[in-house]
Amino acid sequence: MAAGGGVIAREEMAACIAYVMAWDAADVPVSTTTDPLSGWRGWLAGRGLGLVPIAEPGRFAWAGTWIATGARPGGAPGAAVMFGVPPGVLFDPLGDGAAPPAIEAGFAVAALDVSRRGAEETGDVAPAGVVEGIFVAAAAEAPMTAVGRVAATTAGLEGDRYVRGAGTFSNRESTGGALTLIEAETVEALGLAPGEARRNVVTRGLGLNALVGRRFRVGDVECYGQRLCEPCAHLQRLTRPGILRALVHRGGLRADVVTDGVIEVGAPVVAA
């Protein structure tokens, strides 16, 4: 048993911690203490990390990685790494074909000192890219339609579901919902059609991750990069199994539109 976490599948939990931290699985010990969570917490603390319980894992809405534990079909305990909003299984120690555990408890691996800046704040930004495609959808889950040019306002793109507040994740109080972008290089590497990624603008020649927290221009439209547009179980359901894992940190950019204007295919994308 484990305080606050029910029965823990010790080997699976160790494998999940290793996956979250991008460590070799052999480097994370299988906790042998009566309360296995306390064993991992002590081991992680020596590396400047903590294992934080999630109060309501069934309702947890965070795009980062976290670990879900619970019973698998048949009753055996299990663990899996979750990712995205809504969350989907990013890594299962038993393999991609395994039936995932029910989400009964959740844990996040967190740094004890979070003052270090992320790579998106310090990375270099390529000087310019180009708009290779523009896509809008009239309703949530409707097919994306390619257009050659589109009017952009602070609310979003003309003809798109989010400008009307009708997108799957529409939230008028949230930022970064007016415009989504993804790199053509990523779309091609994954074998997707440009519109399948369900982002509004497909760019080429510009590293979008480095635009988080920065102003940039798409044609004559000034934008602000709010955060990465991480994949989720919803996108995976609309495309194909396994796409969530392939798009982690490669899913594009969520941005605000700062000044109204027109975006056209072939327009430059320039970092400020």
PDB file of C-alpha atoms in Angstrom:
ATOM      1  CA  MET A   1       0.000   0.000   0.000  1.00  0.00           C
ATOM      2  CA  ALA A   2       1.022   3.618  -0.458  1.00  0.00           C
ATOM      3  CA  ALA A   3      -0.264   6.613   1.462  1.00  0.00           C
ATOM      4  CA  GLY A   4      -2.555   8.630  -0.774  1.00  0.00           C
ATOM      5  CA  GLY A   5      -1.942   6.378  -3.761  1.00  0.00           C
ATOM      6  CA  GLY A   6      -3.535   2.977  -3.103  1.00  0.00           C
ATOM      7  CA  VAL A   7      -1.644  -0.095  -4.270  1.00  0.00           C
ATOM      8  CA  ILE A   8       1.357   0.900  -6.395  1.00  0.00           C
ATOM      9  CA  ALA A   9       2.759  -1.183  -9.241  1.00  0.00           C
ATOM     10  CA  ARG A  10       6.335  -0.600  -8.164  1.00  0.00           C
ATOM     11  CA  GLU A  11       8.189  -1.559 -11.349  1.00  0.00           C
ATOM     12  CA  GLU A  12       5.722   0.316 -13.555  1.00  0.00           C
ATOM     13  CA  MET A  13       5.930   3.415 -11.345  1.00  0.00           C
ATOM     14  CA  ALA A  14       9.723   3.393 -11.507  1.00  0.00           C
ATOM     15  CA  ALA A  15       9.554   3.089 -15.296  1.00  0.00           C
ATOM     16  CA  CYS A  16       7.131   6.025 -15.452  1.00  0.00           C
ATOM     17  CA  ILE A  17       9.381   8.234 -13.316  1.00  0.00           C
ATOM     18  CA  ALA A  18      12.280   7.396 -15.626  1.00  0.00           C
ATOM     19  CA  TYR A  19      10.213   8.228 -18.703  1.00  0.00           C
ATOM     20  CA  VAL A  20       9.071  11.597 -17.328  1.00  0.00           C
ATOM     21  CA  MET A  21      12.670  12.552 -16.522  1.00  0.00           C
ATOM     22  CA  ALA A  22      14.118  11.062 -19.750  1.00  0.00           C
ATOM     23  CA  TRP A  23      16.379   8.806 -17.685  1.00  0.00           C
ATOM     24  CA  ASP A  24      17.374   5.208 -18.382  1.00  0.00           C
ATOM     25  CA  ALA A  25      14.852   2.924 -16.697  1.00  0.00           C
ATOM     26  CA  ALA A  26      17.683   1.067 -14.946  1.00  0.00           C
ATOM     27  CA  ASP A  27      18.720   4.300 -13.217  1.00  0.00           C
ATOM     28  CA  VAL A  28      15.473   4.640 -11.224  1.00  0.00           C
ATOM     29  CA  PRO A  29      15.252   2.213  -8.301  1.00  0.00           C
ATOM     30  CA  VAL A  30      12.185   0.101  -7.639  1.00  0.00           C
ATOM     31  CA  SER A  31      11.140   1.324  -4.205  1.00  0.00           C
ATOM     32  CA  THR A  32      11.224  -1.436  -1.577  1.00  0.00           C
ATOM     33  CA  THR A  33       9.965   0.555   1.411  1.00  0.00           C
ATOM     34  CA  THR A  34       6.620  -0.262   3.054  1.00  0.00           C
ATOM     35  CA  ASP A  35       5.320   2.994   1.621  1.00  0.00           C
ATOM     36  CA  PRO A  36       6.920   3.022  -1.838  1.00  0.00           C
ATOM     37  CA  LEU A  37       6.080   6.660  -2.476  1.00  0.00           C
ATOM     38  CA  SER A  38       8.187   7.741   0.491  1.00  0.00           C
ATOM     39  CA  GLY A  39      11.096   5.751  -0.928  1.00  0.00           C
ATOM     40  CA  TRP A  40      10.895   7.482  -4.301  1.00  0.00           C
ATOM     41  CA  ARG A  41      10.402  10.865  -2.646  1.00  0.00           C
ATOM     42  CA  GLY A  42      13.600  10.461  -0.661  1.00  0.00           C
ATOM     43  CA  TRP A  43      15.509   9.310  -3.725  1.00  0.00           C
ATOM     44  CA  LEU A  44      14.168  12.162  -5.887  1.00  0.00           C
ATOM     45  CA  ALA A  45      14.839  14.761  -3.177  1.00  0.00           C
ATOM     46  CA  GLY A  46      18.542  13.981  -3.446  1.00  0.00           C
ATOM     47  CA  ARG A  47      18.255  15.071  -7.087  1.00  0.00           C
ATOM     48  CA  GLY A  48      16.385  18.304  -6.408  1.00  0.00           C
ATOM     49  CA  LEU A  49      12.985  16.822  -7.271  1.00  0.00           C
ATOM     50  CA  GLY A  50       9.718  15.988  -5.567  1.00  0.00           C
ATOM     51  CA  LEU A  51       6.797  13.626  -6.223  1.00  0.00           C
ATOM     52  CA  VAL A  52       3.646  15.704  -5.751  1.00  0.00           C
ATOM     53  CA  PRO A  53       0.188  14.099  -5.374  1.00  0.00           C
ATOM     54  CA  ILE A  54      -2.589  15.450  -7.597  1.00  0.00           C
ATOM     55  CA  ALA A  55      -5.760  16.146  -5.621  1.00  0.00           C
ATOM     56  CA  GLU A  56      -8.311  15.307  -8.336  1.00  0.00           C
ATOM     57  CA  PRO A  57      -6.477  13.367 -11.038  1.00  0.00           C
ATOM     58  CA  GLY A  58      -9.691  12.528 -12.886  1.00  0.00           C
ATOM     59  CA  ARG A  59     -10.213  16.244 -13.511  1.00  0.00           C
ATOM     60  CA  PHE A  60      -6.572  17.285 -13.828  1.00  0.00           C
ATOM     61  CA  ALA A  61      -6.198  19.742 -16.715  1.00  0.00           C
ATOM     62  CA  TRP A  62      -2.526  20.366 -17.391  1.00  0.00           C
ATOM     63  CA  ALA A  63      -0.736  19.795 -20.688  1.00  0.00           C
ATOM     64  CA  GLY A  64       2.467  18.504 -19.105  1.00  0.00           C
ATOM     65  CA  THR A  65       3.450  14.965 -18.150  1.00  0.00           C
ATOM     66  CA  TRP A  66       2.168  13.332 -14.976  1.00  0.00           C
ATOM     67  CA  ILE A  67       1.767   9.793 -13.695  1.00  0.00           C
ATOM     68  CA  ALA A  68      -1.590   8.079 -13.221  1.00  0.00           C
ATOM     69  CA  THR A  69      -1.920   4.989 -11.037  1.00  0.00           C
ATOM     70  CA  GLY A  70      -4.872   2.658 -10.608  1.00  0.00           C
ATOM     71  CA  ALA A  71      -6.225  -0.774 -11.351  1.00  0.00           C
ATOM     72  CA  ARG A  72      -5.964  -2.279 -14.807  1.00  0.00           C
ATOM     73  CA  PRO A  73      -8.795  -4.400 -16.204  1.00  0.00           C
ATOM     74  CA  GLY A  74      -8.695  -7.557 -14.119  1.00  0.00           C
ATOM     75  CA  GLY A  75      -7.662  -5.714 -10.966  1.00  0.00           C
ATOM     76  CA  ALA A  76      -3.866  -5.659 -11.206  1.00  0.00           C
ATOM     77  CA  PRO A  77      -2.291  -2.327 -10.207  1.00  0.00           C
ATOM     78  CA  GLY A  78      -0.767  -0.265 -12.981  1.00  0.00           C
ATOM     79  CA  ALA A  79       0.834   3.064 -13.816  1.00  0.00           C
ATOM     80  CA  ALA A  80       1.104   5.157 -16.972  1.00  0.00           C
ATOM     81  CA  VAL A  81       2.414   8.569 -18.012  1.00  0.00           C
ATOM     82  CA  MET A  82      -0.346  10.961 -19.052  1.00  0.00           C
ATOM     83  CA  PHE A  83      -0.096  14.046 -21.249  1.00  0.00           C
ATOM     84  CA  GLY A  84      -2.324  16.700 -22.825  1.00  0.00           C
ATOM     85  CA  VAL A  85      -5.714  18.305 -22.163  1.00  0.00           C
ATOM     86  CA  PRO A  86      -7.777  16.151 -22.111  1.00  0.00           C
ATOM     87  CA  PRO A  87      -5.103  13.687 -20.979  1.00  0.00           C
ATOM     88  CA  GLY A  88      -4.122  10.649 -22.993  1.00  0.00           C
ATOM     89  CA  VAL A  89      -1.637   7.876 -22.297  1.00  0.00           C
ATOM     90  CA  LEU A  90       1.800   8.999 -23.465  1.00  0.00           C
ATOM     91  CA  PHE A  91       3.727   6.020 -22.108  1.00  0.00           C
ATOM     92  CA  ASP A  92       2.590   2.676 -20.726  1.00  0.00           C
ATOM     93  CA  PRO A  93       5.331   0.412 -19.303  1.00  0.00           C
ATOM     94  CA  LEU A  94       3.414  -2.613 -20.588  1.00  0.00           C
ATOM     95  CA  GLY A  95       3.459  -1.351 -24.180  1.00  0.00           C
ATOM     96  CA  ASP A  96       1.219   0.564 -26.543  1.00  0.00           C
ATOM     97  CA  GLY A  97      -1.324  -2.262 -26.795  1.00  0.00           C
ATOM     98  CA  ALA A  98      -1.915  -2.547 -23.052  1.00  0.00           C
ATOM     99  CA  ALA A  99      -5.217  -1.591 -21.469  1.00  0.00           C
ATOM    100  CA  PRO A 100      -4.366   1.506 -19.390  1.00  0.00           C
ATOM    101  CA  PRO A 101      -5.061   1.677 -15.672  1.00  0.00           C
ATOM    102  CA  ALA A 102      -8.074   3.528 -14.360  1.00  0.00           C
ATOM    103  CA  ILE A 103      -7.075   6.929 -13.010  1.00  0.00           C
ATOM    104  CA  GLU A 104      -7.360   6.523  -9.250  1.00  0.00           C
ATOM    105  CA  ALA A 105      -4.379   8.620  -8.147  1.00  0.00           C
ATOM    106  CA  GLY A 106      -1.993  10.980  -9.853  1.00  0.00           C
ATOM    107  CA  PHE A 107       1.505  12.320  -9.269  1.00  0.00           C
ATOM    108  CA  ALA A 108       3.655  15.021 -10.839  1.00  0.00           C
ATOM    109  CA  VAL A 109       7.450  15.069 -10.734  1.00  0.00           C
ATOM    110  CA  ALA A 110       8.403  18.648  -9.883  1.00  0.00           C
ATOM    111  CA  ALA A 111      11.644  20.521  -9.319  1.00  0.00           C
ATOM    112  CA  LEU A 112      12.274  21.751  -5.781  1.00  0.00           C
ATOM    113  CA  ASP A 113      13.712  24.929  -7.346  1.00  0.00           C
ATOM    114  CA  VAL A 114      11.670  26.172 -10.296  1.00  0.00           C
ATOM    115  CA  SER A 115      13.605  29.403 -10.797  1.00  0.00           C
ATOM    116  CA  ARG A 116      15.480  28.135 -13.865  1.00  0.00           C
ATOM    117  CA  ARG A 117      14.097  29.504 -17.123  1.00  0.00           C
ATOM    118  CA  GLY A 118      12.833  27.138 -19.763  1.00  0.00           C
ATOM    119  CA  ALA A 119      14.427  26.711 -23.166  1.00  0.00           C
ATOM    120  CA  GLU A 120      11.535  28.562 -24.787  1.00  0.00           C
ATOM    121  CA  GLU A 121      12.639  31.732 -22.963  1.00  0.00           C
ATOM    122  CA  THR A 122      16.279  31.532 -23.915  1.00  0.00           C
ATOM    123  CA  GLY A 123      16.407  29.721 -27.250  1.00  0.00           C
ATOM    124  CA  ASP A 124      17.483  31.417 -30.421  1.00  0.00           C
ATOM    125  CA  VAL A 125      14.818  32.490 -32.877  1.00  0.00           C
ATOM    126  CA  ALA A 126      15.319  32.046 -36.596  1.00  0.00           C
ATOM    127  CA  PRO A 127      15.056  35.436 -38.352  1.00  0.00           C
ATOM    128  CA  ALA A 128      12.048  34.604 -40.536  1.00  0.00           C
ATOM    129  CA  GLY A 129       9.805  31.935 -41.965  1.00  0.00           C
ATOM    130  CA  VAL A 130       6.863  31.832 -44.337  1.00  0.00           C
ATOM    131  CA  VAL A 131       3.171  30.916 -44.213  1.00  0.00           C
ATOM    132  CA  GLU A 132       2.745  27.700 -46.173  1.00  0.00           C
ATOM    133  CA  GLY A 133      -0.908  27.016 -45.398  1.00  0.00           C
ATOM    134  CA  ILE A 134      -3.949  28.510 -43.671  1.00  0.00           C
ATOM    135  CA  PHE A 135      -6.784  26.374 -42.285  1.00  0.00           C
ATOM    136  CA  VAL A 136     -10.107  27.082 -40.591  1.00  0.00           C
ATOM    137  CA  ALA A 137     -12.978  24.884 -39.426  1.00  0.00           C
ATOM    138  CA  ALA A 138     -16.542  26.112 -39.138  1.00  0.00           C
ATOM    139  CA  ALA A 139     -17.392  23.964 -36.124  1.00  0.00           C
ATOM    140  CA  ALA A 140     -15.721  21.838 -33.467  1.00  0.00           C
ATOM    141  CA  GLU A 141     -14.376  18.586 -34.975  1.00  0.00           C
ATOM    142  CA  ALA A 142     -15.390  19.718 -38.492  1.00  0.00           C
ATOM    143  CA  PRO A 143     -12.792  19.124 -41.247  1.00  0.00           C
ATOM    144  CA  MET A 144     -10.219  21.878 -41.657  1.00  0.00           C
ATOM    145  CA  THR A 145     -10.634  23.911 -44.846  1.00  0.00           C
ATOM    146  CA  ALA A 146      -7.646  25.442 -46.638  1.00  0.00           C
ATOM    147  CA  VAL A 147      -7.921  29.134 -47.567  1.00  0.00           C
ATOM    148  CA  GLY A 148      -5.502  31.417 -49.388  1.00  0.00           C
ATOM    149  CA  ARG A 149      -6.055  34.443 -47.168  1.00  0.00           C
ATOM    150  CA  VAL A 150      -8.029  35.236 -44.042  1.00  0.00           C
ATOM    151  CA  ALA A 151      -8.882  38.206 -41.858  1.00  0.00           C
ATOM    152  CA  ALA A 152      -7.375  37.978 -38.379  1.00  0.00           C
ATOM    153  CA  THR A 153      -8.765  39.817 -35.349  1.00  0.00           C
ATOM    154  CA  THR A 154      -8.024  39.651 -31.653  1.00  0.00           C
ATOM    155  CA  ALA A 155     -10.864  37.104 -31.420  1.00  0.00           C
ATOM    156  CA  GLY A 156      -9.397  34.764 -34.038  1.00  0.00           C
ATOM    157  CA  LEU A 157      -9.569  34.005 -37.747  1.00  0.00           C
ATOM    158  CA  GLU A 158     -12.632  34.771 -39.846  1.00  0.00           C
ATOM    159  CA  GLY A 159     -14.633  31.608 -40.492  1.00  0.00           C
ATOM    160  CA  ASP A 160     -12.956  29.581 -37.754  1.00  0.00           C
ATOM    161  CA  ARG A 161     -14.841  27.934 -34.902  1.00  0.00           C
ATOM    162  CA  TYR A 162     -12.749  29.676 -32.241  1.00  0.00           C
ATOM    163  CA  VAL A 163     -13.586  33.189 -33.424  1.00  0.00           C
ATOM    164  CA  ARG A 164     -17.213  32.330 -32.577  1.00  0.00           C
ATOM    165  CA  GLY A 165     -16.327  30.678 -29.283  1.00  0.00           C
ATOM    166  CA  ALA A 166     -17.469  27.323 -30.697  1.00  0.00           C
ATOM    167  CA  GLY A 167     -14.206  25.349 -30.589  1.00  0.00           C
ATOM    168  CA  THR A 168     -13.712  22.263 -28.464  1.00  0.00           C
ATOM    169  CA  PHE A 169     -11.505  24.214 -26.066  1.00  0.00           C
ATOM    170  CA  SER A 170     -13.063  27.675 -26.434  1.00  0.00           C
ATOM    171  CA  ASN A 171     -12.663  29.771 -23.311  1.00  0.00           C
ATOM    172  CA  ARG A 172     -13.178  33.529 -23.536  1.00  0.00           C
ATOM    173  CA  GLU A 173     -11.175  34.047 -20.342  1.00  0.00           C
ATOM    174  CA  SER A 174      -8.125  32.164 -21.628  1.00  0.00           C
ATOM    175  CA  THR A 175      -5.250  33.546 -23.685  1.00  0.00           C
ATOM    176  CA  GLY A 176      -3.629  31.999 -26.729  1.00  0.00           C
ATOM    177  CA  GLY A 177      -6.871  30.927 -28.377  1.00  0.00           C
ATOM    178  CA  ALA A 178      -6.976  33.313 -31.317  1.00  0.00           C
ATOM    179  CA  LEU A 179      -4.320  31.657 -33.478  1.00  0.00           C
ATOM    180  CA  THR A 180      -2.539  28.316 -33.582  1.00  0.00           C
ATOM    181  CA  LEU A 181       0.542  27.579 -35.686  1.00  0.00           C
ATOM    182  CA  ILE A 182       2.607  24.492 -36.476  1.00  0.00           C
ATOM    183  CA  GLU A 183       5.799  23.898 -38.446  1.00  0.00           C
ATOM    184  CA  ALA A 184       5.467  22.281 -41.875  1.00  0.00           C
ATOM    185  CA  GLU A 185       8.629  20.331 -41.116  1.00  0.00           C
ATOM    186  CA  THR A 186       6.865  18.615 -38.200  1.00  0.00           C
ATOM    187  CA  VAL A 187       3.722  17.866 -40.205  1.00  0.00           C
ATOM    188  CA  GLU A 188       5.800  16.289 -42.965  1.00  0.00           C
ATOM    189  CA  ALA A 189       7.936  14.256 -40.560  1.00  0.00           C
ATOM    190  CA  LEU A 190       4.796  12.686 -39.087  1.00  0.00           C
ATOM    191  CA  GLY A 191       3.226  11.947 -42.455  1.00  0.00           C
ATOM    192  CA  LEU A 192       0.181  14.146 -41.820  1.00  0.00           C
ATOM    193  CA  ALA A 193      -1.693  16.230 -44.348  1.00  0.00           C
ATOM    194  CA  PRO A 194      -1.227  19.933 -43.470  1.00  0.00           C
ATOM    195  CA  GLY A 195      -4.777  20.345 -42.162  1.00  0.00           C
ATOM    196  CA  GLU A 196      -4.762  17.168 -40.090  1.00  0.00           C
ATOM    197  CA  ALA A 197      -2.792  18.819 -37.315  1.00  0.00           C
ATOM    198  CA  ARG A 198      -5.838  21.112 -36.821  1.00  0.00           C
ATOM    199  CA  ARG A 199      -3.698  24.243 -36.466  1.00  0.00           C
ATOM    200  CA  ASN A 200      -4.650  27.451 -38.253  1.00  0.00           C
ATOM    201  CA  VAL A 201      -1.322  28.360 -39.831  1.00  0.00           C
ATOM    202  CA  VAL A 202       1.376  26.041 -41.157  1.00  0.00           C
ATOM    203  CA  THR A 203       4.781  27.738 -41.286  1.00  0.00           C
ATOM    204  CA  ARG A 204       8.134  26.800 -42.749  1.00  0.00           C
ATOM    205  CA  GLY A 205      11.646  27.857 -41.788  1.00  0.00           C
ATOM    206  CA  LEU A 206      10.930  29.209 -38.301  1.00  0.00           C
ATOM    207  CA  GLY A 207      11.313  27.487 -34.918  1.00  0.00           C
ATOM    208  CA  LEU A 208       7.958  28.193 -33.279  1.00  0.00           C
ATOM    209  CA  ASN A 209       8.860  26.957 -29.771  1.00  0.00           C
ATOM    210  CA  ALA A 210      11.262  29.858 -29.358  1.00  0.00           C
ATOM    211  CA  LEU A 211       8.412  32.341 -29.901  1.00  0.00           C
ATOM    212  CA  VAL A 212       6.806  31.600 -26.533  1.00  0.00           C
ATOM    213  CA  GLY A 213       6.769  34.870 -24.619  1.00  0.00           C
ATOM    214  CA  ARG A 214       7.735  36.900 -27.709  1.00  0.00           C
ATOM    215  CA  ARG A 215       6.034  39.163 -30.242  1.00  0.00           C
ATOM    216  CA  PHE A 216       6.135  38.213 -33.899  1.00  0.00           C
ATOM    217  CA  ARG A 217       4.422  39.165 -37.143  1.00  0.00           C
ATOM    218  CA  VAL A 218       2.523  37.035 -39.625  1.00  0.00           C
ATOM    219  CA  GLY A 219       2.316  39.294 -42.667  1.00  0.00           C
ATOM    220  CA  ASP A 220       0.995  42.580 -41.273  1.00  0.00           C
ATOM    221  CA  VAL A 221      -0.624  40.929 -38.242  1.00  0.00           C
ATOM    222  CA  GLU A 222       1.210  41.361 -34.953  1.00  0.00           C
ATOM    223  CA  CYS A 223       0.965  38.370 -32.615  1.00  0.00           C
ATOM    224  CA  TYR A 224       2.199  37.261 -29.214  1.00  0.00           C
ATOM    225  CA  GLY A 225       3.267  33.677 -28.488  1.00  0.00           C
ATOM    226  CA  GLN A 226       1.510  32.559 -25.311  1.00  0.00           C
ATOM    227  CA  ARG A 227       2.466  28.892 -24.921  1.00  0.00           C
ATOM    228  CA  LEU A 228       3.161  25.668 -26.754  1.00  0.00           C
ATOM    229  CA  CYS A 229       0.149  24.078 -28.430  1.00  0.00           C
ATOM    230  CA  GLU A 230       0.657  20.636 -26.962  1.00  0.00           C
ATOM    231  CA  PRO A 231      -1.261  17.661 -28.369  1.00  0.00           C
ATOM    232  CA  CYS A 232      -4.072  15.976 -26.462  1.00  0.00           C
ATOM    233  CA  ALA A 233      -6.248  12.876 -26.497  1.00  0.00           C
ATOM    234  CA  HIS A 234      -8.849  14.815 -28.504  1.00  0.00           C
ATOM    235  CA  LEU A 235      -6.418  15.425 -31.377  1.00  0.00           C
ATOM    236  CA  GLN A 236      -5.270  11.809 -31.253  1.00  0.00           C
ATOM    237  CA  ARG A 237      -8.897  10.647 -31.543  1.00  0.00           C
ATOM    238  CA  LEU A 238      -9.372  12.805 -34.656  1.00  0.00           C
ATOM    239  CA  THR A 239      -6.150  11.631 -36.316  1.00  0.00           C
ATOM    240  CA  ARG A 240      -4.503   8.312 -35.447  1.00  0.00           C
ATOM    241  CA  PRO A 241      -3.222   6.345 -32.441  1.00  0.00           C
ATOM    242  CA  GLY A 242       0.274   7.320 -31.349  1.00  0.00           C
ATOM    243  CA  ILE A 243       0.165  10.887 -32.660  1.00  0.00           C
ATOM    244  CA  LEU A 244       0.061  12.322 -29.129  1.00  0.00           C
ATOM    245  CA  ARG A 245       3.469  10.911 -28.298  1.00  0.00           C
ATOM    246  CA  ALA A 246       4.945  12.008 -31.627  1.00  0.00           C
ATOM    247  CA  LEU A 247       3.750  15.609 -31.198  1.00  0.00           C
ATOM    248  CA  VAL A 248       4.925  16.236 -27.632  1.00  0.00           C
ATOM    249  CA  HIS A 249       6.723  19.626 -27.649  1.00  0.00           C
ATOM    250  CA  ARG A 250       6.281  19.655 -31.458  1.00  0.00           C
ATOM    251  CA  GLY A 251       2.584  20.504 -31.571  1.00  0.00           C
ATOM    252  CA  GLY A 252       3.068  24.148 -32.443  1.00  0.00           C
ATOM    253  CA  LEU A 253       2.258  27.463 -30.816  1.00  0.00           C
ATOM    254  CA  ARG A 254      -0.790  29.150 -29.282  1.00  0.00           C
ATOM    255  CA  ALA A 255      -0.773  32.881 -29.882  1.00  0.00           C
ATOM    256  CA  ASP A 256      -2.801  36.037 -29.327  1.00  0.00           C
ATOM    257  CA  VAL A 257      -3.540  38.371 -32.223  1.00  0.00           C
ATOM    258  CA  VAL A 258      -2.452  41.833 -31.073  1.00  0.00           C
ATOM    259  CA  THR A 259      -3.392  43.879 -34.153  1.00  0.00           C
ATOM    260  CA  ASP A 260      -6.059  43.091 -36.751  1.00  0.00           C
ATOM    261  CA  GLY A 261      -5.020  42.421 -40.325  1.00  0.00           C
ATOM    262  CA  VAL A 262      -4.920  39.862 -43.129  1.00  0.00           C
ATOM    263  CA  ILE A 263      -2.849  36.676 -43.253  1.00  0.00           C
ATOM    264  CA  GLU A 264      -2.011  35.240 -46.674  1.00  0.00           C
ATOM    265  CA  VAL A 265      -0.230  32.129 -47.905  1.00  0.00           C
ATOM    266  CA  GLY A 266       3.324  33.194 -48.707  1.00  0.00           C
ATOM    267  CA  ALA A 267       3.376  35.939 -46.073  1.00  0.00           C
ATOM    268  CA  PRO A 268       6.558  36.222 -43.993  1.00  0.00           C
ATOM    269  CA  VAL A 269       6.602  35.142 -40.344  1.00  0.00           C
ATOM    270  CA  VAL A 270       9.096  37.354 -38.551  1.00  0.00           C
ATOM    271  CA  ALA A 271      10.179  37.284 -34.921  1.00  0.00           C
ATOM    272  CA  ALA A 272      10.283  40.657 -33.207  1.00  0.00           C
TER     273      ALA A 272
END
